[in-house]
Structure formats: C-alpha cells, structure tokens
C-alpha cells in the first residue's frame, strides 16, 4: 500500500482522534478515567484485583479493545508504536482497583518496561499493591524466553489473567495464572509488507514485493530470515515447526489457537492458514479446544499474519472459556 | 500492496481452502450441507422460515460469517467475486427449512439475481415456498434505488430478517421486514486502493497512490468521482452529506451505524472516521442506537471504508438488538 493512503486528518493526532471515536462508538463499555486512561464501565468491584494493560497504539484491537467485564479493567494508551507514560497507567489503576491490588500486564519492550515499572512504584507510594507481568510469547524474537517480545499471544494471556481477576482470586493467584499463561503461549509471525507511520506517512521498513520476513515483530523488528514468499502451507509449516518444537506438548494435549492478521491480510487468507494449522496440530496428536481467527493484534495496515498456540491445562482452558464482554472481544 | 503478496497456495482453490479452514475453526457453529452450502449447526427448527444468504467470496466475514442462530440459516458460497450457482442455494435451503418457507437474500448483482432466481424456481418445484429480497443499500451505485448494488448494509438488513425468522414470524412478515430494512439502509464507500484477484494476482482496477474514489463498489465498480485523497473528516462529510440527504430522517430519529473496512484500512482509521460520523449525526439531531466498527464487508485487501446508516423505527431496532450467535458476528 502506498504510504500516503491513510484515512486520517492529522498524523500527529491520530491516537486522540481514534480514542474519541472509540469512546463514541462504545459508550456502554468504555469510559475515560483521565487522558489516555481507558477504563471499563463495569468496574470497580470491591475486593477484585484490577488488571491494567497497555502499550503503544497502532495494534488495535490490542490493547483497548480488551477492556471490559471479565478481561482488563483499564488500559493505558500510548502514541503509535510508543509506550504510554506512567501517568495513564496510574490513573487507570486508581480508577478501577477494588482494594485487592493491581496487576499490570504489557508486552516486553524496553519503553513499556520502564514506564510500567515507574507506574508500579507510583502506585506503591499511593499504598496500592502493584505487580507486573510481561508477555513474552514471540518465540522468534530471542532464544532466551525472558528476552522475548510480547505479541498477539497477549490476547490469550490477558484473557487468562482477566478471568482469574473476575473470579475474585487474590493478587498472588492472578499473578501466578498470568505467568503460567505467558509461559505456555507461543507465537510466530510473518510479514509481507511494512506499514506506514501516520506521523510521517513513510513505511517503517523496507520489504520488497514478493519477499516475506519470518519472525518479524509487530513494529517491524527484524525476524529470523527473509526470502521469497512461499505458498501458505509452506509458510505455516515453517512457523508450526518452530512453535511445536518450543511447546513440546505431549500427544493428547489440548491447545487454543489464534491465527491473527497483522492488518491488511484478509480473512480468506487467515482461514487458508488456519486449515493447515489445524492439520499440523492433528498430526501432532493435539486437540483444538478453541480458536480465534481475525485481526486481534495488528501493525496498522501491515500485510502478514501470526500464529499463536497456547498449551492448555484444565486451569487455562477454564480461564479462556470464562465469559468476557469487551468493546472489541467477547467470549461466552 | 504488491499484487503477489498473498498467503495462499493455489489461486484457483482459495475458496475451497478457505472453507476448509472456516469449518475447522468453527465446528460448533457451521457445517457443510453440500459442496459450497454452509449451514448453521443450530437448525433446522419446525415452523421456522429459513433465511439463506450468499454471494461471491472475497467479502468475508460477509456472507458465511453471518450464518448462525438468530441470523442466516445457510449460505451459498460463490467463487471470488462471482455468484454461486443455484445448487448450493437449493442445498442450503432444503437442509435448513422448517416447513414455513425460505427467504433468499443477496446483493443486487446480475449474476446473483439470475442464480438465486433459478434456485427459487427449483425450490418451488420441490414444493418449498421461496421468496427473494435483494439488498440495494449502495446509494452511490444508481440514482434509482431499485437498481442499486447491495454492499456493507447487508449486515443490518440480513440481521433484521434473521431476527424476524428467529422470532418465528411467518414468511410474509419476514419478507416485509427484510424489504423494510433494505429500504431504510444507506451505504456509501470510498476506495483508496484496488485489491488483487487470487487467480491472477493482478489488481482489479487502477487507482494511483494519493487518489481516492468515492462511491466505488466492493468489486471495484466505478464510483461517483475520483480525486486527491482528502483528510478523513472531509471524506466523511462528503459521504454523510449524501447519506443524510437520501435518508431524510427527521430530527429525533434513531439510527444504527456501521463504519466498515474494505480490507486493509485498520481500526485506528475506522474509529477516526466514526468520530466524525457521530458528530454529523448529532448535528442532524439523530440518536445513535447501536454501532459496528470493523471489517464486516470487505474486498479482500482493498484499502478504503464504507459508512452505513440504517434509519430505525421500533421494529427495526428490536430486530437489530435480537440476539444472534454466528461464527464471525454476535449480538446479545
């Protein structure tokens, strides 16, 4: 897509104008506690742990689409591809916590780590107990699981933590389940094009037509390898080989699957990918408990897709099946 | 986006491979009654009118995403941008009808009219009463409402008819409500890029970077005018001027709104558009009863968006609010 082809007004105000639209479109679900601090209309509830998520904009429906009853209580909204500062994190937490502490969850990026850590300190100074759990599901981003980035697997990981909090579990338990969910969630992506940044209307990286980059991050971070675009099944096989090897789930185990569009890859292609993902899981003797197919964690109009597999146990299956009612995501 | 950048295997088999993925991903919602005839797992129900929708592929989640309890009972799946033949329409109808007749609904395109009319005749020969209602919501496609194409407004129009059928209303009433819904639904779109056809991997029309075409159809049919891409608010104003003039709703009336992505235009931009749509409706003294924002009727990876406004009355509001549970769309 040509870099200039955006339906925006001012490249420097896209996030605030988007927020105005989100709040106007979802008045029963979402409200603003303070600038860039989106909260669920359903809260707060006494005795409930508050789950606050957030990160840069441009990944919609991640993050603000996952605010609602049964999932996140609030969200701090950063600029495009940039961490929010600590203040909206603090504002969202103070507006939604029920006296049982706050769990802050976000993808593992340096800017987010710094700002959410600062927010946690500020909350402690307000005598609100705050813990943080980073998501690190992008297996292509580092051989060391602790150094990996958080990408589309956020949907499952946040969902599990949000369900735990909605079930009124204490902060220790919500944190444990969040870490457990993250440890069992594996994502790999493939990019077919760059996206363009609204501020500059320029592409954020260069990827020639006919090429793909396996393992590329959701802000254009380098992947594992670049090469000619292959048929869909071959692309899935390369990603599933890596995911299945990392996951090392025994035959008979149960998984949840997300086939995610990075932006402009349409449902037709996602379902073609899904068909092969399902075949590979069946060949590995794994059962599919539930599936999501669609744009869940995007990079604006980037072309490409990611595959996420969460290795379930009874606890995680229960958390994924727990009802949630968000502006852009519902279960149950 | 470069024409070759598709995650597919064989350009001639994308629809069948997509269908395999859809059925694998949504086993609780969807089943195949016959080749290219997708039906809801929830049916049939004795005494219920069956609603059968359909059309060409490439517009997902339209059409098959709207099959499910409370909406369509079945769907005939055509090739990319091509009408299905009569047989899957007949197969879907025979597999789902409850002895109270069948309503066939589809967008007003010559190929669909021919094939669905033939399907209606075949059903009559099987002693199944079949009526057809064409959707004609694209106000840019002709000054004559009867000659207009059916586009994203399908979502609201099918939803109203599906609710009527789910409420066990007789065929006369379901048909009346379908026609009433169609008559009060107004859509206009804007294209910022072409999409590429899987069979040829070539763009289906030419639109230079930096240009937009107002009123373009969802298969690239010519619009009203082409010109330099304007800021989002100006684009919305041009479309809303036309919609509000056609709709001629009195101040105080209530509407449903859909801001739809044609494919690669991301949620960020749709919500920026929505903010201006909401402002324009407020200025016109119209109340927003409900809103949808996202990719509901796409042209594969075409860039652009459409705005649909349905002029509600109490009956139509009730039909839109009625619960439905489809693979790719839920209400209530």
Tab-separated table of N, CA, C and O in Angstrom, chain B residues 102-160:
chain	number	residue	atom	x	y	z
B	102	UNK	N	-38.883	-20.286	2.624
B	102	UNK	CA	-37.478	-19.864	2.591
B	102	UNK	C	-37.411	-18.447	2.061
B	102	UNK	O	-38.073	-18.114	1.075
B	103	UNK	N	-36.600	-17.625	2.707
B	103	UNK	CA	-36.305	-16.305	2.150
B	103	UNK	C	-34.861	-16.298	1.676
B	103	UNK	O	-33.941	-16.605	2.442
B	104	UNK	N	-34.673	-15.956	0.392
B	104	UNK	CA	-33.331	-15.844	-0.180
B	104	UNK	C	-32.939	-14.371	-0.215
B	104	UNK	O	-33.680	-13.551	-0.760
B	105	UNK	N	-31.798	-14.052	0.353
B	105	UNK	CA	-31.347	-12.653	0.356
B	105	UNK	C	-29.911	-12.557	-0.127
B	105	UNK	O	-29.048	-13.335	0.254
B	106	UNK	N	-29.678	-11.520	-0.942
B	106	UNK	CA	-28.354	-11.346	-1.551
B	106	UNK	C	-28.283	-9.938	-2.122
B	106	UNK	O	-29.291	-9.262	-2.296
B	107	UNK	N	-27.074	-9.514	-2.420
B	107	UNK	CA	-26.882	-8.202	-3.015
B	107	UNK	C	-27.321	-8.174	-4.458
B	107	UNK	O	-27.239	-9.181	-5.165
B	108	UNK	N	-27.773	-7.022	-4.910
B	108	UNK	CA	-28.320	-6.874	-6.253
B	108	UNK	C	-27.212	-6.794	-7.310
B	108	UNK	O	-26.754	-5.712	-7.674
B	109	UNK	N	-26.785	-7.974	-7.773
B	109	UNK	CA	-25.812	-8.091	-8.867
B	109	UNK	C	-26.416	-9.054	-9.883
B	109	UNK	O	-27.056	-10.047	-9.497
B	110	UNK	N	-26.176	-8.807	-11.170
B	110	UNK	CA	-26.852	-9.570	-12.228
B	110	UNK	C	-26.664	-11.073	-12.058
B	110	UNK	O	-27.617	-11.848	-12.171
B	111	UNK	N	-25.436	-11.508	-11.782
B	111	UNK	CA	-25.164	-12.935	-11.657
B	111	UNK	C	-25.927	-13.547	-10.484
B	111	UNK	O	-26.478	-14.654	-10.584
B	112	UNK	N	-25.952	-12.837	-9.368
B	112	UNK	CA	-26.678	-13.349	-8.203
B	112	UNK	C	-28.177	-13.404	-8.469
B	112	UNK	O	-28.854	-14.364	-8.096
B	113	UNK	N	-28.713	-12.386	-9.126
B	113	UNK	CA	-30.148	-12.364	-9.426
B	113	UNK	C	-30.521	-13.592	-10.260
B	113	UNK	O	-31.475	-14.317	-9.948
B	114	UNK	N	-29.726	-13.859	-11.283
B	114	UNK	CA	-30.013	-14.995	-12.160
B	114	UNK	C	-29.966	-16.316	-11.390
B	114	UNK	O	-30.885	-17.139	-11.462
B	115	UNK	N	-28.911	-16.501	-10.606
B	115	UNK	CA	-28.720	-17.791	-9.938
B	115	UNK	C	-29.686	-17.994	-8.770
B	115	UNK	O	-30.187	-19.100	-8.558
B	116	UNK	N	-29.942	-16.949	-8.004
B	116	UNK	CA	-30.876	-17.095	-6.889
B	116	UNK	C	-32.307	-17.245	-7.400
B	116	UNK	O	-33.107	-17.977	-6.813
B	117	UNK	N	-32.647	-16.553	-8.488
B	117	UNK	CA	-33.988	-16.723	-9.068
B	117	UNK	C	-34.187	-18.162	-9.539
B	117	UNK	O	-35.249	-18.762	-9.342
B	118	UNK	N	-33.124	-18.714	-10.149
B	118	UNK	CA	-33.208	-20.102	-10.589
B	118	UNK	C	-33.354	-21.028	-9.378
B	118	UNK	O	-34.138	-21.993	-9.407
B	119	UNK	N	-32.644	-20.717	-8.332
B	119	UNK	CA	-32.744	-21.529	-7.107
B	119	UNK	C	-34.165	-21.463	-6.546
B	119	UNK	O	-34.726	-22.486	-6.108
B	120	UNK	N	-34.765	-20.282	-6.583
B	120	UNK	CA	-36.138	-20.139	-6.074
B	120	UNK	C	-37.095	-21.005	-6.887
B	120	UNK	O	-37.988	-21.665	-6.334
B	121	UNK	N	-36.889	-21.030	-8.211
B	121	UNK	CA	-37.748	-21.874	-9.062
B	121	UNK	C	-37.564	-23.352	-8.740
B	121	UNK	O	-38.536	-24.121	-8.681
B	122	UNK	N	-36.317	-23.758	-8.543
B	122	UNK	CA	-36.046	-25.166	-8.212
B	122	UNK	C	-36.691	-25.537	-6.872
B	122	UNK	O	-37.223	-26.640	-6.710
B	123	UNK	N	-36.656	-24.598	-5.924
B	123	UNK	CA	-37.283	-24.871	-4.622
B	123	UNK	C	-38.795	-24.996	-4.765
B	123	UNK	O	-39.419	-25.869	-4.147
B	124	UNK	N	-39.388	-24.125	-5.586
B	124	UNK	CA	-40.839	-24.215	-5.817
B	124	UNK	C	-41.203	-25.581	-6.397
B	124	UNK	O	-42.226	-26.171	-6.053
B	125	UNK	N	-40.327	-26.084	-7.302
B	125	UNK	CA	-40.583	-27.409	-7.901
B	125	UNK	C	-40.507	-28.501	-6.839
B	125	UNK	O	-41.090	-29.579	-6.998
B	126	UNK	N	-39.760	-28.236	-5.766
B	126	UNK	CA	-39.698	-29.176	-4.632
B	126	UNK	C	-40.799	-28.879	-3.604
B	126	UNK	O	-40.734	-29.374	-2.467
B	127	UNK	N	-41.747	-28.021	-3.989
B	127	UNK	CA	-42.839	-27.633	-3.091
B	127	UNK	C	-42.368	-26.922	-1.826
B	127	UNK	O	-42.978	-27.034	-0.772
B	128	UNK	N	-41.268	-26.191	-1.968
B	128	UNK	CA	-40.809	-25.322	-0.874
B	128	UNK	C	-41.028	-23.883	-1.332
B	128	UNK	O	-40.492	-23.456	-2.359
B	129	UNK	N	-41.841	-23.160	-0.595
B	129	UNK	CA	-42.104	-21.777	-0.984
B	129	UNK	C	-40.851	-20.926	-0.773
B	129	UNK	O	-40.290	-20.905	0.326
B	130	UNK	N	-40.449	-20.231	-1.824
B	130	UNK	CA	-39.226	-19.426	-1.747
B	130	UNK	C	-39.499	-18.019	-2.255
B	130	UNK	O	-40.099	-17.837	-3.308
B	131	UNK	N	-39.073	-17.039	-1.485
B	131	UNK	CA	-39.165	-15.637	-1.921
B	131	UNK	C	-37.741	-15.084	-1.962
B	131	UNK	O	-36.849	-15.614	-1.309
B	132	UNK	N	-37.556	-13.994	-2.692
B	132	UNK	CA	-36.226	-13.372	-2.707
B	132	UNK	C	-36.348	-11.893	-2.371
B	132	UNK	O	-37.296	-11.222	-2.785
B	133	UNK	N	-35.385	-11.398	-1.607
B	133	UNK	CA	-35.267	-9.965	-1.333
B	133	UNK	C	-33.841	-9.555	-1.642
B	133	UNK	O	-32.891	-10.085	-1.053
B	134	UNK	N	-33.689	-8.623	-2.567
B	134	UNK	CA	-32.368	-8.115	-2.934
B	134	UNK	C	-32.001	-6.940	-2.033
B	134	UNK	O	-32.854	-6.115	-1.715
B	135	UNK	N	-30.740	-6.843	-1.670
B	135	UNK	CA	-30.292	-5.662	-0.941
B	135	UNK	C	-29.755	-4.640	-1.933
B	135	UNK	O	-29.089	-4.995	-2.920
B	136	UNK	N	-30.058	-3.399	-1.681
B	136	UNK	CA	-29.743	-2.298	-2.618
B	136	UNK	C	-29.317	-1.053	-1.844
B	136	UNK	O	-29.808	0.044	-2.108
B	137	UNK	N	-28.400	-1.226	-0.879
B	137	UNK	CA	-28.091	-0.120	0.035
B	137	UNK	C	-27.045	0.858	-0.489
B	137	UNK	O	-26.851	1.923	0.111
B	138	UNK	N	-26.357	0.547	-1.594
B	138	UNK	CA	-25.248	1.406	-2.053
B	138	UNK	C	-25.793	2.599	-2.811
B	138	UNK	O	-26.028	2.527	-4.023
B	139	UNK	N	-25.932	3.721	-2.127
B	139	UNK	CA	-26.611	4.874	-2.733
B	139	UNK	C	-25.791	5.496	-3.859
B	139	UNK	O	-26.319	6.236	-4.676
B	140	UNK	N	-24.490	5.180	-3.921
B	140	UNK	CA	-23.659	5.752	-4.990
B	140	UNK	C	-23.837	5.015	-6.303
B	140	UNK	O	-23.409	5.502	-7.354
B	141	UNK	N	-24.467	3.854	-6.274
B	141	UNK	CA	-24.421	2.996	-7.458
B	141	UNK	C	-25.479	3.314	-8.503
B	141	UNK	O	-25.354	2.885	-9.654
B	142	UNK	N	-26.511	4.046	-8.117
B	142	UNK	CA	-27.516	4.462	-9.098
B	142	UNK	C	-28.444	5.478	-8.437
B	142	UNK	O	-28.717	5.385	-7.245
B	143	UNK	N	-28.959	6.436	-9.230
B	143	UNK	CA	-29.988	7.323	-8.658
B	143	UNK	C	-31.295	6.572	-8.390
B	143	UNK	O	-32.103	7.009	-7.562
B	144	UNK	N	-31.482	5.447	-9.051
B	144	UNK	CA	-32.713	4.666	-8.899
B	144	UNK	C	-32.515	3.593	-7.818
B	144	UNK	O	-31.756	2.644	-8.018
B	145	UNK	N	-33.209	3.737	-6.685
B	145	UNK	CA	-32.980	2.791	-5.583
B	145	UNK	C	-33.097	1.325	-6.000
B	145	UNK	O	-32.369	0.478	-5.482
B	146	UNK	N	-33.964	1.013	-6.941
B	146	UNK	CA	-34.160	-0.389	-7.325
B	146	UNK	C	-32.970	-0.952	-8.095
B	146	UNK	O	-32.807	-2.163	-8.197
B	147	UNK	N	-32.157	-0.059	-8.648
B	147	UNK	CA	-31.014	-0.514	-9.459
B	147	UNK	C	-29.705	-0.525	-8.681
B	147	UNK	O	-28.640	-0.805	-9.234
B	148	UNK	N	-29.772	-0.194	-7.394
B	148	UNK	CA	-28.526	-0.078	-6.627
B	148	UNK	C	-27.958	-1.440	-6.244
B	148	UNK	O	-28.683	-2.421	-6.134
B	149	UNK	N	-26.673	-1.452	-5.984
B	149	UNK	CA	-25.994	-2.661	-5.535
B	149	UNK	C	-26.187	-2.849	-4.024
B	149	UNK	O	-26.458	-1.899	-3.288
B	150	UNK	N	-25.997	-4.079	-3.585
B	150	UNK	CA	-26.000	-4.361	-2.150
B	150	UNK	C	-24.575	-4.441	-1.659
B	150	UNK	O	-23.747	-5.127	-2.269
B	151	UNK	N	-24.277	-3.723	-0.570
B	151	UNK	CA	-22.905	-3.721	-0.049
B	151	UNK	C	-22.927	-3.957	1.472
B	151	UNK	O	-23.636	-4.844	1.957
B	152	UNK	N	-22.177	-3.173	2.226
B	152	UNK	CA	-21.990	-3.477	3.656
B	152	UNK	C	-23.271	-3.423	4.474
B	152	UNK	O	-23.372	-4.076	5.523
B	153	UNK	N	-24.260	-2.660	4.002
B	153	UNK	CA	-25.535	-2.591	4.712
B	153	UNK	C	-26.210	-3.937	4.848
B	153	UNK	O	-27.106	-4.113	5.686
B	154	UNK	N	-25.781	-4.907	4.037
B	154	UNK	CA	-26.231	-6.295	4.187
B	154	UNK	C	-26.252	-6.738	5.642
B	154	UNK	O	-27.144	-7.481	6.045
B	155	UNK	N	-25.258	-6.346	6.387
B	155	UNK	CA	-25.148	-6.795	7.779
B	155	UNK	C	-26.428	-6.446	8.536
B	155	UNK	O	-27.035	-7.297	9.195
B	156	UNK	N	-26.837	-5.199	8.449
B	156	UNK	CA	-28.056	-4.771	9.149
B	156	UNK	C	-29.313	-5.407	8.534
B	156	UNK	O	-30.242	-5.785	9.243
B	157	UNK	N	-29.345	-5.486	7.202
B	157	UNK	CA	-30.560	-5.954	6.518
B	157	UNK	C	-30.759	-7.448	6.772
B	157	UNK	O	-31.858	-7.887	7.146
B	158	UNK	N	-29.696	-8.229	6.594
B	158	UNK	CA	-29.777	-9.665	6.913
B	158	UNK	C	-30.122	-9.859	8.395
B	158	UNK	O	-30.889	-10.753	8.753
B	159	UNK	N	-29.508	-9.024	9.248
B	159	UNK	CA	-29.728	-9.157	10.698
B	159	UNK	C	-31.207	-8.972	11.031
B	159	UNK	O	-31.770	-9.731	11.854
B	160	UNK	N	-31.829	-7.981	10.426
B	160	UNK	CA	-33.252	-7.718	10.695
B	160	UNK	C	-34.105	-8.896	10.236
B	160	UNK	O	-34.991	-9.375	10.968
